Amino acid sequence: MKVLVETHNLHKRFGGIHAVRGINLSVRQGEVLGFLGPNGAGKTTTMRMITGFLAPTDGTIRVDGVHVGLDPFQAKSRIGYLPEGAPCYPDMRVEEFLAFIGRARGFRGSDLQSRVERSIEAVHLQQVRKQTFETLSKGYRRRTGIAQSLLHDPPILILDEPTDGLDPNQKFEVRSLIRSLGRERAIILSTHLLEEVEAVCSRAVLINRGHIVFDGTPQAMDALAPASVKANRLDHVFRNLTTTEPAGTTK
Ligand code: ATP
């Protein structure tokens, strides 16, 4: 399958903080990549650089073959992005918000309308489409955020903690949705949950202090936590990995 996201030696510094230190990643169509790491590891910063919202200090990013730094408009047209917390205008109705985002993406008339309808159907928002964002449950807010990321039918989705704060039923639904979206796309999602990676992802990448420390299958990652460990298994995985040198390599 085609490589849709490629980063080469990606770095980001914020003043004295070296948040991302040489990330090399290559993600193919059909892959759902779970990005894991402790707080402050550099997940959001990496995702924001891939989406073109943050410029790298060093390194290059290509999405669907387009250089993000040199042609950000074309690059952004290939990416759907769900930022952390799924921000939205509180007094906009769901369908108004989606139409607003669609217009910002350059769609008009019947094309715009059919895109809004398709994205409402794709994430099952029919019953809340007339509700304002501030009256939605967290699950429906996240789904609205995912719906806006799908409006332009992008081959790449970047989802920052898509199930954060959802109840178990909502998590289950959003995960099923991500799995089905991932069949035709390349998806990168960040999470703090090992179970989420096992449920949704075909590949796991662990990042610590801006370095990749593991890149492999969820099953291989799982083997790093002894079966006897029931609670805080991700902490065990990290403890095992961070006592060794960073991998910092691609698959
Ligand atoms: P979390 O799991 O808590 O969301 P993360 O892995 O997404 O963490 P980042 O948000 O990428 O981590 O942060 C990486 C480091 O970069 C942190 O030390 C953070 O404080 C710093 N950082 C991120 N954004 C900025 C910014 N705009 N200005 C200064 N420092 C920043």
Coordinates of N, CA and C in Angstrom, one line a residue, residues 232 234-244:
N232 N -2.1 -0.4 35.1 CA -1.0 0.5 34.7 C 0.0 -0.3 33.8
L234 N 0.7 0.2 30.7 CA 1.5 1.0 29.8 C 2.7 1.6 30.6
D235 N 2.5 1.8 31.9 CA 3.7 2.3 32.7 C 4.8 1.2 32.7
H236 N 4.4 -0.1 32.7 CA 5.4 -1.2 32.7 C 6.1 -1.2 31.4
V237 N 5.3 -1.0 30.3 CA 5.9 -1.0 29.0 C 7.0 0.1 28.9
F238 N 6.6 1.3 29.4 CA 7.5 2.4 29.3 C 8.8 2.2 30.2
R239 N 8.5 1.6 31.4 CA 9.7 1.3 32.2 C 10.7 0.4 31.5
N240 N 10.1 -0.6 30.9 CA 11.0 -1.6 30.1 C 11.7 -0.9 29.0
L241 N 11.0 0.0 28.3 CA 11.7 0.6 27.1 C 12.6 1.7 27.5
T242 N 12.3 2.5 28.5 CA 13.1 3.7 28.7 C 14.3 3.4 29.6
T243 N 14.5 2.2 29.9 CA 15.8 1.8 30.5 C 16.8 1.5 29.4
T244 N 16.3 1.4 28.2 CA 17.3 1.2 27.0 C 17.4 2.5 26.2

